[in-house]
Amino acid sequence: MFNRKTDKTKPAPGEKTILKEIEQYKDRWSSYGGNTGILSFSEKLSVSSLKTFEIFQDYDDAFLAKISPDISVATWKKDAILFTEGDYVDLAFFVVSGQVSITFQKIENDDTPFIQPIFDEERTMMMASHPIQLAQVKNQRLVKVSSPEEHTIPFLASIDFALPKGKGTTLGAGELFGEIGAMSGWPQSVTARVAVESTLVQIRVPALRLMKKKSSALKARIDARYKERSLLAQLKVTPLFQNCKPAIMDRLKEGVDLISCAPDEVIIREGEVSDAIYLVRSGFVKLLQRFSEGEMMVSYLSKGMFFGEVELLLSELSRWEMTAISVEYAEIVKIPKALFCELVDLHPAIEEVLWEMAASRIKEAGGSKRNIEASELMETAVHSGLVQANSLLVMDLNTCTRCDDCVRACAATHGGRARFVREGNRYNNLLIPKSCYHCRDPVCLVGCPTGAIARTGAGAVVAIDDRICIGCSTCANSCPYDAIVMHPTGTVWPDDMIPTGLRGRDRFVASKCDLCSDTGHAPACVSNCPTSSALRLHSLLEFTALIKKETVDP
Amino acid sequence: MTEMSEKHVIKKRESTPIQRFFIWITLLTAAVFVLNIILSDLRADNGWGLFYGAFAAALLLLAALLGVRRRVMRFSSRYSFFKAEPWREFHLYGGALFLLLMLMHSGFHLPTGILNGCLFALGLWTALSGFVGWGLQKWIPKMLTSGLSIEVNYDRIPELVVEIRKRAMEQISVCEDPIRGFGTEKVLPVLQRPTPRLIYFFDITGGLSSMMRECNYLSRFLPADQKQQLNNLMSLYKTKLAMDAHYTLQRPLRLWLYAHLPTSMVLLVLVVIHIVSVFYF
Ligand code: HEM
Ligand code: SF4
Ligand code: SF4
Ligand code: SF4
């Protein structure tokens, strides 16, 4: 899916081509399934037509009008593929009629060593370099690397369905799927195929988040599905619960709470009564501790990691020792203290593992206070978006001769216009130029009216198709890292342009780093630096190592 | 960090294949040279001398390919082979070896004749300017990075200075004396335009401390809100000085190439003439 054409022949001004292409992609929805398999399609539905679907019945008219642009309805023919394992899908599907079959093929058995998880492992290293934490990311293993070229990025899958390899399941009317991968920004772990001609409501992430927040019934429904389909699979790969008996796991399934956090939401606050242990399901959470006048970041958690274990273990600590805040949208599993104690009684081995985790956490907090610079670095990393980055361009200013060959090479490979500027945040000797990070959760994709900006495939490169970009600046305004620049094309929109509002106006196009993915070469900025000062990093560990003036293979 | 870091991509930089290659070639050349001294005279026109000359010419040609790569890369990096760093390394070591071979070819004597004299002088100049550039490229980035907290693009400095001046004028316009007077007399003239000054080579802060003394003295007599105004003004002043430091120090990084590149091109042409003349006459 998302098989966008790669030839970049630009339509001459006034030509109908762009209109045709916009017609072809008339919405970003139909690009799911590579424009094949859709029999009928409608979008921008009225409130009354939305209300005919069960999933929208709980909502008031004003709310439905607001989310309508993010909803479409499509009838798919038999055997159409909605997504395959490893695909990024930023929407959830609700089955109105028909059947969708879900299968699980690619992930090898549980013992397959993962090749290089991108972030969690590194973060683990930052925390305490404790092997136990590593086990927490076991099931987020690499599932697919499309080619050995440097511009593909290894990635981890979300667990939407806990299915054994080769097995499948069928979903019928009234079922919702795809939401776990969509909301967490991780690739799908299963393949979805339309089993008989089916009508599906397709809901994009922003609408889904709003809907979940607005309706406790939907939240309960999504949560119940998550508990049923994936919770156990996620818990089973954590060191805490990996060897637990089924009875314990069932008890756990019943008793946990699922929490959805918006960015910057306080999950627990230092000094308040501690009452649970938490697992990060998706997103990022930072842990802060009071330190002299202010607060200091001591740790940074991503998917599969726990917090709250220290307070749970040491009975003298009845209050939180840290504050936990979501850095972005995050999904958290809360295991209440009473339930946890019950589980420990049933399976005492849990406590041992917990002690080890607590020891590494305490060490880490102490370490942060001793090494304020490292803590500041982590803070910078979080705020400069490094933790979001799948591919981060950094320049070592100690060796960079300011020759600008990197910028020239980028321009030369991109029609004379460089996709980044050699300016940006600086940390010690490292400059982080304004170049796309190819974020794990690319907020720039949200709201593009034509779907011109997208992840081009499983390699996680976020790219803009300038043939269908209408230059509205939505992506440039959404990107937190100023990685997208709007360029005038020197032409105006033709008189028969749709949307009509654009007719006769100057035509702009959004431009950003595409990791040189169209060139068939490694990133030109890196390979053309004569002093190897320009590097692309894929992990926090590489960043810290660089700060410590070690060198990293680019 | 323990066991995991070894598994990762972090490596201490060891010698590169090109460095090892040149170490071997240099050792071999030295061995040949010793044999030459033992077995024969040190002359340009015997077999040994011709070998040094041909080897030097070949290195010269290969070294000049770096310039070709950089030019080609500017219109399409699709045709730029390999990474840029090995090319640069090859250039540096090859260029240095060229100098050695040129001296061996001339028998460590000043050559006679105008063409040969020019060749010798240009070869020496190109190689030495290359060494100077190499040194500048090592030294200046470190100085800029450790001494200054801002990083700025050389070409953007003039427009950024205009911006700073604009902000300073806005700031001064809302101040009263003595800040107004201090700003107009002491600060604004400095913000006029980018000013390269030699002092940055020795003191990267550009003599900021003496200005700060004056400013602190003034500050003592001001109420809190005016202190803040003065601070704002001084931070603009400091930024401007840092930009001047970048302007001063980044400039030789660009300019030295004008001492290196043209002579290397003339050298190439003269070497061709030299080879043709040796074989024809
Ligand atoms: C032997 C004769 C030499 C020739 C013909 C030569 C020629 C050139 C050329 C054509 C360039 C490219 C300039 C550009 O693209 O803008 C260059 C750059 C340079 N040369 Fe040489 N050069 C020679 C010797 C040397 C030596 C001996 C050194 C020092 C060891 C040296 C150091 C450099 C450096 C540092 C650069 C800049 C490279 C970069 O930053 O990419 N050169 N030289
Ligand atoms: S454009 Fe911005 S938000 Fe989008 S992937 Fe790049 S850095 Fe992230
Ligand atoms: S990876 Fe390619 S497109 Fe991205 S900044 Fe580097 S040269 Fe430009
Ligand atoms: S090519 Fe390398 S040395 Fe030149 S400006 Fe870019 S990062 Fe610096």
mmCIF file with all atom_site columns, N, CA, C and O in Angstrom, chain A residues 122-130 133 285-287 289 296-301 305-307 309-310 322 356-372 374-375 378:
data_model
loop_
_atom_site.group_PDB
_atom_site.id
_atom_site.type_symbol
_atom_site.label_atom_id
_atom_site.label_alt_id
_atom_site.label_comp_id
_atom_site.label_asym_id
_atom_site.label_entity_id
_atom_site.label_seq_id
_atom_site.pdbx_PDB_ins_code
_atom_site.Cartn_x
_atom_site.Cartn_y
_atom_site.Cartn_z
_atom_site.occupancy
_atom_site.B_iso_or_equiv
_atom_site.pdbx_formal_charge
_atom_site.auth_seq_id
_atom_site.auth_comp_id
_atom_site.auth_asym_id
_atom_site.auth_atom_id
_atom_site.pdbx_PDB_model_num
ATOM 1   N N  . GLU A 1 122 ? 17.983 1.792  23.551 1.00 0.00 ? 122 GLU A N  1
ATOM 2   C CA . GLU A 1 122 ? 18.906 2.866  23.865 1.00 0.00 ? 122 GLU A CA 1
ATOM 3   C C  . GLU A 1 122 ? 18.515 3.540  25.171 1.00 0.00 ? 122 GLU A C  1
ATOM 4   O O  . GLU A 1 122 ? 19.332 3.856  26.002 1.00 0.00 ? 122 GLU A O  1
ATOM 5   N N  . ARG A 1 123 ? 17.212 3.761  25.279 1.00 0.00 ? 123 ARG A N  1
ATOM 6   C CA . ARG A 1 123 ? 16.765 4.434  26.481 1.00 0.00 ? 123 ARG A CA 1
ATOM 7   C C  . ARG A 1 123 ? 17.087 3.563  27.682 1.00 0.00 ? 123 ARG A C  1
ATOM 8   O O  . ARG A 1 123 ? 17.501 4.031  28.727 1.00 0.00 ? 123 ARG A O  1
ATOM 9   N N  . THR A 1 124 ? 16.883 2.328  27.481 1.00 0.00 ? 124 THR A N  1
ATOM 10  C CA . THR A 1 124 ? 17.219 1.375  28.520 1.00 0.00 ? 124 THR A CA 1
ATOM 11  C C  . THR A 1 124 ? 18.653 1.573  28.966 1.00 0.00 ? 124 THR A C  1
ATOM 12  O O  . THR A 1 124 ? 18.975 1.578  30.134 1.00 0.00 ? 124 THR A O  1
ATOM 13  N N  . MET A 1 125 ? 19.507 1.788  27.976 1.00 0.00 ? 125 MET A N  1
ATOM 14  C CA . MET A 1 125 ? 20.908 1.968  28.280 1.00 0.00 ? 125 MET A CA 1
ATOM 15  C C  . MET A 1 125 ? 21.136 3.243  29.062 1.00 0.00 ? 125 MET A C  1
ATOM 16  O O  . MET A 1 125 ? 21.927 3.304  29.967 1.00 0.00 ? 125 MET A O  1
ATOM 17  N N  . MET A 1 126 ? 20.409 4.279  28.681 1.00 0.00 ? 126 MET A N  1
ATOM 18  C CA . MET A 1 126 ? 20.558 5.545  29.383 1.00 0.00 ? 126 MET A CA 1
ATOM 19  C C  . MET A 1 126 ? 20.143 5.368  30.836 1.00 0.00 ? 126 MET A C  1
ATOM 20  O O  . MET A 1 126 ? 20.713 5.942  31.728 1.00 0.00 ? 126 MET A O  1
ATOM 21  N N  . MET A 1 127 ? 19.110 4.561  31.024 1.00 0.00 ? 127 MET A N  1
ATOM 22  C CA . MET A 1 127 ? 18.583 4.424  32.376 1.00 0.00 ? 127 MET A CA 1
ATOM 23  C C  . MET A 1 127 ? 19.577 3.767  33.303 1.00 0.00 ? 127 MET A C  1
ATOM 24  O O  . MET A 1 127 ? 19.948 4.313  34.298 1.00 0.00 ? 127 MET A O  1
ATOM 25  N N  . ALA A 1 128 ? 19.941 2.592  33.003 1.00 0.00 ? 128 ALA A N  1
ATOM 26  C CA . ALA A 1 128 ? 20.784 1.898  33.965 1.00 0.00 ? 128 ALA A CA 1
ATOM 27  C C  . ALA A 1 128 ? 21.642 0.832  33.333 1.00 0.00 ? 128 ALA A C  1
ATOM 28  O O  . ALA A 1 128 ? 22.368 0.157  34.028 1.00 0.00 ? 128 ALA A O  1
ATOM 29  N N  . SER A 1 129 ? 21.560 0.698  32.059 1.00 0.00 ? 129 SER A N  1
ATOM 30  C CA . SER A 1 129 ? 22.225 -0.370 31.334 1.00 0.00 ? 129 SER A CA 1
ATOM 31  C C  . SER A 1 129 ? 22.003 -1.695 32.050 1.00 0.00 ? 129 SER A C  1
ATOM 32  O O  . SER A 1 129 ? 22.911 -2.463 32.314 1.00 0.00 ? 129 SER A O  1
ATOM 33  N N  . HIS A 1 130 ? 20.774 -1.916 32.353 1.00 0.00 ? 130 HIS A N  1
ATOM 34  C CA . HIS A 1 130 ? 20.427 -3.122 33.084 1.00 0.00 ? 130 HIS A CA 1
ATOM 35  C C  . HIS A 1 130 ? 19.729 -4.078 32.137 1.00 0.00 ? 130 HIS A C  1
ATOM 36  O O  . HIS A 1 130 ? 18.737 -3.729 31.531 1.00 0.00 ? 130 HIS A O  1
ATOM 37  N N  . GLN A 1 133 ? 15.821 -4.498 31.834 1.00 0.00 ? 133 GLN A N  1
ATOM 38  C CA . GLN A 1 133 ? 14.948 -3.553 31.151 1.00 0.00 ? 133 GLN A CA 1
ATOM 39  C C  . GLN A 1 133 ? 14.833 -3.904 29.669 1.00 0.00 ? 133 GLN A C  1
ATOM 40  O O  . GLN A 1 133 ? 13.841 -3.626 29.040 1.00 0.00 ? 133 GLN A O  1
ATOM 41  N N  . VAL A 1 285 ? 6.934  9.077  28.211 1.00 0.00 ? 285 VAL A N  1
ATOM 42  C CA . VAL A 1 285 ? 6.648  9.666  29.523 1.00 0.00 ? 285 VAL A CA 1
ATOM 43  C C  . VAL A 1 285 ? 7.968  10.107 30.126 1.00 0.00 ? 285 VAL A C  1
ATOM 44  O O  . VAL A 1 285 ? 8.964  9.389  30.034 1.00 0.00 ? 285 VAL A O  1
ATOM 45  N N  . LYS A 1 286 ? 8.015  11.305 30.708 1.00 0.00 ? 286 LYS A N  1
ATOM 46  C CA . LYS A 1 286 ? 9.252  11.683 31.387 1.00 0.00 ? 286 LYS A CA 1
ATOM 47  C C  . LYS A 1 286 ? 9.044  11.691 32.890 1.00 0.00 ? 286 LYS A C  1
ATOM 48  O O  . LYS A 1 286 ? 7.964  12.006 33.365 1.00 0.00 ? 286 LYS A O  1
ATOM 49  N N  . LEU A 1 287 ? 10.096 11.315 33.615 1.00 0.00 ? 287 LEU A N  1
ATOM 50  C CA . LEU A 1 287 ? 10.036 11.303 35.066 1.00 0.00 ? 287 LEU A CA 1
ATOM 51  C C  . LEU A 1 287 ? 10.898 12.445 35.592 1.00 0.00 ? 287 LEU A C  1
ATOM 52  O O  . LEU A 1 287 ? 12.042 12.602 35.187 1.00 0.00 ? 287 LEU A O  1
ATOM 53  N N  . GLN A 1 289 ? 12.165 14.855 39.093 1.00 0.00 ? 289 GLN A N  1
ATOM 54  C CA . GLN A 1 289 ? 12.297 14.871 40.537 1.00 0.00 ? 289 GLN A CA 1
ATOM 55  C C  . GLN A 1 289 ? 12.668 16.269 40.981 1.00 0.00 ? 289 GLN A C  1
ATOM 56  O O  . GLN A 1 289 ? 13.400 16.959 40.255 1.00 0.00 ? 289 GLN A O  1
ATOM 57  N N  . MET A 1 296 ? 14.152 18.243 37.984 1.00 0.00 ? 296 MET A N  1
ATOM 58  C CA . MET A 1 296 ? 15.159 17.738 37.073 1.00 0.00 ? 296 MET A CA 1
ATOM 59  C C  . MET A 1 296 ? 14.650 16.450 36.455 1.00 0.00 ? 296 MET A C  1
ATOM 60  O O  . MET A 1 296 ? 14.018 15.635 37.123 1.00 0.00 ? 296 MET A O  1
ATOM 61  N N  . MET A 1 297 ? 14.932 16.291 35.175 1.00 0.00 ? 297 MET A N  1
ATOM 62  C CA . MET A 1 297 ? 14.478 15.075 34.521 1.00 0.00 ? 297 MET A CA 1
ATOM 63  C C  . MET A 1 297 ? 15.411 13.925 34.877 1.00 0.00 ? 297 MET A C  1
ATOM 64  O O  . MET A 1 297 ? 16.616 14.039 34.706 1.00 0.00 ? 297 MET A O  1
ATOM 65  N N  . VAL A 1 298 ? 14.860 12.859 35.400 1.00 0.00 ? 298 VAL A N  1
ATOM 66  C CA . VAL A 1 298 ? 15.723 11.740 35.764 1.00 0.00 ? 298 VAL A CA 1
ATOM 67  C C  . VAL A 1 298 ? 15.610 10.584 34.803 1.00 0.00 ? 298 VAL A C  1
ATOM 68  O O  . VAL A 1 298 ? 16.518 9.770  34.682 1.00 0.00 ? 298 VAL A O  1
ATOM 69  N N  . SER A 1 299 ? 14.481 10.503 34.137 1.00 0.00 ? 299 SER A N  1
ATOM 70  C CA . SER A 1 299 ? 14.352 9.367  33.249 1.00 0.00 ? 299 SER A CA 1
ATOM 71  C C  . SER A 1 299 ? 13.304 9.647  32.196 1.00 0.00 ? 299 SER A C  1
ATOM 72  O O  . SER A 1 299 ? 12.523 10.585 32.298 1.00 0.00 ? 299 SER A O  1
ATOM 73  N N  . TYR A 1 300 ? 13.310 8.771  31.235 1.00 0.00 ? 300 TYR A N  1
ATOM 74  C CA . TYR A 1 300 ? 12.484 8.969  30.092 1.00 0.00 ? 300 TYR A CA 1
ATOM 75  C C  . TYR A 1 300 ? 12.025 7.600  29.649 1.00 0.00 ? 300 TYR A C  1
ATOM 76  O O  . TYR A 1 300 ? 12.836 6.723  29.428 1.00 0.00 ? 300 TYR A O  1
ATOM 77  N N  . LEU A 1 301 ? 10.724 7.394  29.625 1.00 0.00 ? 301 LEU A N  1
ATOM 78  C CA . LEU A 1 301 ? 10.216 6.048  29.385 1.00 0.00 ? 301 LEU A CA 1
ATOM 79  C C  . LEU A 1 301 ? 9.480  5.944  28.065 1.00 0.00 ? 301 LEU A C  1
ATOM 80  O O  . LEU A 1 301 ? 8.747  6.837  27.691 1.00 0.00 ? 301 LEU A O  1
ATOM 81  N N  . MET A 1 305 ? 7.801  0.110  29.250 1.00 0.00 ? 305 MET A N  1
ATOM 82  C CA . MET A 1 305 ? 8.533  0.363  30.486 1.00 0.00 ? 305 MET A CA 1
ATOM 83  C C  . MET A 1 305 ? 7.585  0.703  31.645 1.00 0.00 ? 305 MET A C  1
ATOM 84  O O  . MET A 1 305 ? 6.536  1.278  31.448 1.00 0.00 ? 305 MET A O  1
ATOM 85  N N  . PHE A 1 306 ? 8.050  0.359  32.835 1.00 0.00 ? 306 PHE A N  1
ATOM 86  C CA . PHE A 1 306 ? 7.246  0.574  34.042 1.00 0.00 ? 306 PHE A CA 1
ATOM 87  C C  . PHE A 1 306 ? 7.726  1.780  34.830 1.00 0.00 ? 306 PHE A C  1
ATOM 88  O O  . PHE A 1 306 ? 8.894  2.140  34.748 1.00 0.00 ? 306 PHE A O  1
ATOM 89  N N  . PHE A 1 307 ? 6.847  2.362  35.612 1.00 0.00 ? 307 PHE A N  1
ATOM 90  C CA . PHE A 1 307 ? 7.289  3.272  36.669 1.00 0.00 ? 307 PHE A CA 1
ATOM 91  C C  . PHE A 1 307 ? 6.376  3.118  37.876 1.00 0.00 ? 307 PHE A C  1
ATOM 92  O O  . PHE A 1 307 ? 5.265  2.624  37.756 1.00 0.00 ? 307 PHE A O  1
ATOM 93  N N  . GLU A 1 309 ? 7.500  1.455  40.648 1.00 0.00 ? 309 GLU A N  1
ATOM 94  C CA . GLU A 1 309 ? 7.841  0.230  41.375 1.00 0.00 ? 309 GLU A CA 1
ATOM 95  C C  . GLU A 1 309 ? 8.552  0.517  42.701 1.00 0.00 ? 309 GLU A C  1
ATOM 96  O O  . GLU A 1 309 ? 8.366  -0.212 43.660 1.00 0.00 ? 309 GLU A O  1
ATOM 97  N N  . VAL A 1 310 ? 9.303  1.613  42.770 1.00 0.00 ? 310 VAL A N  1
ATOM 98  C CA . VAL A 1 310 ? 10.054 1.898  43.998 1.00 0.00 ? 310 VAL A CA 1
ATOM 99  C C  . VAL A 1 310 ? 9.088  2.153  45.156 1.00 0.00 ? 310 VAL A C  1
ATOM 100 O O  . VAL A 1 310 ? 9.210  1.574  46.245 1.00 0.00 ? 310 VAL A O  1
ATOM 101 N N  . MET A 1 322 ? 8.508  10.764 42.463 1.00 0.00 ? 322 MET A N  1
ATOM 102 C CA . MET A 1 322 ? 8.750  11.420 41.183 1.00 0.00 ? 322 MET A CA 1
ATOM 103 C C  . MET A 1 322 ? 7.443  11.912 40.601 1.00 0.00 ? 322 MET A C  1
ATOM 104 O O  . MET A 1 322 ? 6.369  11.464 40.994 1.00 0.00 ? 322 MET A O  1
ATOM 105 N N  . GLU A 1 356 ? 14.788 -5.683 41.360 1.00 0.00 ? 356 GLU A N  1
ATOM 106 C CA . GLU A 1 356 ? 15.876 -5.355 40.427 1.00 0.00 ? 356 GLU A CA 1
ATOM 107 C C  . GLU A 1 356 ? 15.560 -4.077 39.667 1.00 0.00 ? 356 GLU A C  1
ATOM 108 O O  . GLU A 1 356 ? 16.419 -3.224 39.454 1.00 0.00 ? 356 GLU A O  1
ATOM 109 N N  . MET A 1 357 ? 14.305 -3.948 39.245 1.00 0.00 ? 357 MET A N  1
ATOM 110 C CA . MET A 1 357 ? 13.921 -2.742 38.511 1.00 0.00 ? 357 MET A CA 1
ATOM 111 C C  . MET A 1 357 ? 14.058 -1.506 39.389 1.00 0.00 ? 357 MET A C  1
ATOM 112 O O  . MET A 1 357 ? 14.532 -0.452 38.964 1.00 0.00 ? 357 MET A O  1
ATOM 113 N N  . ALA A 1 358 ? 13.613 -1.678 40.653 1.00 0.00 ? 358 ALA A N  1
ATOM 114 C CA . ALA A 1 358 ? 13.662 -0.540 41.575 1.00 0.00 ? 358 ALA A CA 1
ATOM 115 C C  . ALA A 1 358 ? 15.110 -0.123 41.820 1.00 0.00 ? 358 ALA A C  1
ATOM 116 O O  . ALA A 1 358 ? 15.431 1.071  41.854 1.00 0.00 ? 358 ALA A O  1
ATOM 117 N N  . ALA A 1 359 ? 15.989 -1.126 41.944 1.00 0.00 ? 359 ALA A N  1
ATOM 118 C CA . ALA A 1 359 ? 17.394 -0.812 42.195 1.00 0.00 ? 359 ALA A CA 1
ATOM 119 C C  . ALA A 1 359 ? 17.966 0.005  41.044 1.00 0.00 ? 359 ALA A C  1
ATOM 120 O O  . ALA A 1 359 ? 18.656 1.002  41.249 1.00 0.00 ? 359 ALA A O  1
ATOM 121 N N  . SER A 1 360 ? 17.619 -0.387 39.825 1.00 0.00 ? 360 SER A N  1
ATOM 122 C CA . SER A 1 360 ? 18.180 0.366  38.699 1.00 0.00 ? 360 SER A CA 1
ATOM 123 C C  . SER A 1 360 ? 17.582 1.765  38.624 1.00 0.00 ? 360 SER A C  1
ATOM 124 O O  . SER A 1 360 ? 18.241 2.727  38.271 1.00 0.00 ? 360 SER A O  1
ATOM 125 N N  . ARG A 1 361 ? 16.314 1.891  39.012 1.00 0.00 ? 361 ARG A N  1
ATOM 126 C CA . ARG A 1 361 ? 15.689 3.221  39.004 1.00 0.00 ? 361 ARG A CA 1
ATOM 127 C C  . ARG A 1 361 ? 16.351 4.151  40.033 1.00 0.00 ? 361 ARG A C  1
ATOM 128 O O  . ARG A 1 361 ? 16.620 5.315  39.757 1.00 0.00 ? 361 ARG A O  1
ATOM 129 N N  . ILE A 1 362 ? 16.600 3.590  41.222 1.00 0.00 ? 362 ILE A N  1
ATOM 130 C CA . ILE A 1 362 ? 17.206 4.417  42.267 1.00 0.00 ? 362 ILE A CA 1
ATOM 131 C C  . ILE A 1 362 ? 18.609 4.848  41.851 1.00 0.00 ? 362 ILE A C  1
ATOM 132 O O  . ILE A 1 362 ? 19.003 6.003  41.993 1.00 0.00 ? 362 ILE A O  1
ATOM 133 N N  . LYS A 1 363 ? 19.321 3.887  41.255 1.00 0.00 ? 363 LYS A N  1
ATOM 134 C CA . LYS A 1 363 ? 20.660 4.190  40.766 1.00 0.00 ? 363 LYS A CA 1
ATOM 135 C C  . LYS A 1 363 ? 20.605 5.308  39.730 1.00 0.00 ? 363 LYS A C  1
ATOM 136 O O  . LYS A 1 363 ? 21.397 6.241  39.740 1.00 0.00 ? 363 LYS A O  1
ATOM 137 N N  . GLU A 1 364 ? 19.610 5.189  38.898 1.00 0.00 ? 364 GLU A N  1
ATOM 138 C CA . GLU A 1 364 ? 19.459 6.159  37.819 1.00 0.00 ? 364 GLU A CA 1
ATOM 139 C C  . GLU A 1 364 ? 19.154 7.559  38.369 1.00 0.00 ? 364 GLU A C  1
ATOM 140 O O  . GLU A 1 364 ? 19.755 8.552  37.955 1.00 0.00 ? 364 GLU A O  1
ATOM 141 N N  . ALA A 1 365 ? 18.248 7.609  39.346 1.00 0.00 ? 365 ALA A N  1
ATOM 142 C CA . ALA A 1 365 ? 17.898 8.908  39.921 1.00 0.00 ? 365 ALA A CA 1
ATOM 143 C C  . ALA A 1 365 ? 19.118 9.526  40.600 1.00 0.00 ? 365 ALA A C  1
ATOM 144 O O  . ALA A 1 365 ? 19.397 10.715 40.452 1.00 0.00 ? 365 ALA A O  1
ATOM 145 N N  . GLY A 1 366 ? 19.851 8.671  41.345 1.00 0.00 ? 366 GLY A N  1
ATOM 146 C CA . GLY A 1 366 ? 21.073 9.150  41.998 1.00 0.00 ? 366 GLY A CA 1
ATOM 147 C C  . GLY A 1 366 ? 22.069 9.628  40.962 1.00 0.00 ? 366 GLY A C  1
ATOM 148 O O  . GLY A 1 366 ? 22.684 10.683 41.096 1.00 0.00 ? 366 GLY A O  1
ATOM 149 N N  . GLY A 1 367 ? 22.187 8.834  39.902 1.00 0.00 ? 367 GLY A N  1
ATOM 150 C CA . GLY A 1 367 ? 23.107 9.172  38.823 1.00 0.00 ? 367 GLY A CA 1
ATOM 151 C C  . GLY A 1 367 ? 22.783 10.522 38.216 1.00 0.00 ? 367 GLY A C  1
ATOM 152 O O  . GLY A 1 367 ? 23.666 11.330 37.941 1.00 0.00 ? 367 GLY A O  1
ATOM 153 N N  . SER A 1 368 ? 21.498 10.797 38.045 1.00 0.00 ? 368 SER A N  1
ATOM 154 C CA . SER A 1 368 ? 21.113 12.074 37.453 1.00 0.00 ? 368 SER A CA 1
ATOM 155 C C  . SER A 1 368 ? 21.541 13.230 38.325 1.00 0.00 ? 368 SER A C  1
ATOM 156 O O  . SER A 1 368 ? 21.944 14.271 37.845 1.00 0.00 ? 368 SER A O  1
ATOM 157 N N  . LYS A 1 369 ? 21.419 13.023 39.656 1.00 0.00 ? 369 LYS A N  1
ATOM 158 C CA . LYS A 1 369 ? 21.790 14.129 40.542 1.00 0.00 ? 369 LYS A CA 1
ATOM 159 C C  . LYS A 1 369 ? 23.282 14.353 40.563 1.00 0.00 ? 369 LYS A C  1
ATOM 160 O O  . LYS A 1 369 ? 23.743 15.474 40.719 1.00 0.00 ? 369 LYS A O  1
ATOM 161 N N  . ARG A 1 370 ? 24.019 13.258 40.405 1.00 0.00 ? 370 ARG A N  1
ATOM 162 C CA . ARG A 1 370 ? 25.473 13.417 40.353 1.00 0.00 ? 370 ARG A CA 1
ATOM 163 C C  . ARG A 1 370 ? 25.893 13.995 39.022 1.00 0.00 ? 370 ARG A C  1
ATOM 164 O O  . ARG A 1 370 ? 26.797 14.793 38.929 1.00 0.00 ? 370 ARG A O  1
ATOM 165 N N  . ASN A 1 371 ? 25.221 13.566 37.966 1.00 0.00 ? 371 ASN A N  1
ATOM 166 C CA . ASN A 1 371 ? 25.635 14.000 36.642 1.00 0.00 ? 371 ASN A CA 1
ATOM 167 C C  . ASN A 1 371 ? 24.553 14.871 36.028 1.00 0.00 ? 371 ASN A C  1
ATOM 168 O O  . ASN A 1 371 ? 23.728 14.441 35.231 1.00 0.00 ? 371 ASN A O  1
ATOM 169 N N  . ILE A 1 372 ? 24.574 16.105 36.460 1.00 0.00 ? 372 ILE A N  1
ATOM 170 C CA . ILE A 1 372 ? 23.524 17.022 36.031 1.00 0.00 ? 372 ILE A CA 1
ATOM 171 C C  . ILE A 1 372 ? 23.579 17.232 34.524 1.00 0.00 ? 372 ILE A C  1
ATOM 172 O O  . ILE A 1 372 ? 22.566 17.373 33.865 1.00 0.00 ? 372 ILE A O  1
ATOM 173 N N  . ALA A 1 374 ? 24.311 15.062 32.242 1.00 0.00 ? 374 ALA A N  1
ATOM 174 C CA . ALA A 1 374 ? 23.626 13.979 31.537 1.00 0.00 ? 374 ALA A CA 1
ATOM 175 C C  . ALA A 1 374 ? 22.120 14.171 31.605 1.00 0.00 ? 374 ALA A C  1
ATOM 176 O O  . ALA A 1 374 ? 21.397 13.917 30.647 1.00 0.00 ? 374 ALA A O  1
ATOM 177 N N  . SER A 1 375 ? 21.680 14.642 32.759 1.00 0.00 ? 375 SER A N  1
ATOM 178 C CA . SER A 1 375 ? 20.254 14.866 32.918 1.00 0.00 ? 375 SER A CA 1
ATOM 179 C C  . SER A 1 375 ? 19.778 15.997 32.011 1.00 0.00 ? 375 SER A C  1
ATOM 180 O O  . SER A 1 375 ? 18.729 15.919 31.388 1.00 0.00 ? 375 SER A O  1
ATOM 181 N N  . MET A 1 378 ? 19.485 14.749 28.566 1.00 0.00 ? 378 MET A N  1
ATOM 182 C CA . MET A 1 378 ? 18.267 13.988 28.328 1.00 0.00 ? 378 MET A CA 1
ATOM 183 C C  . MET A 1 378 ? 17.096 14.944 28.094 1.00 0.00 ? 378 MET A C  1
ATOM 184 O O  . MET A 1 378 ? 16.279 14.759 27.205 1.00 0.00 ? 378 MET A O  1
#
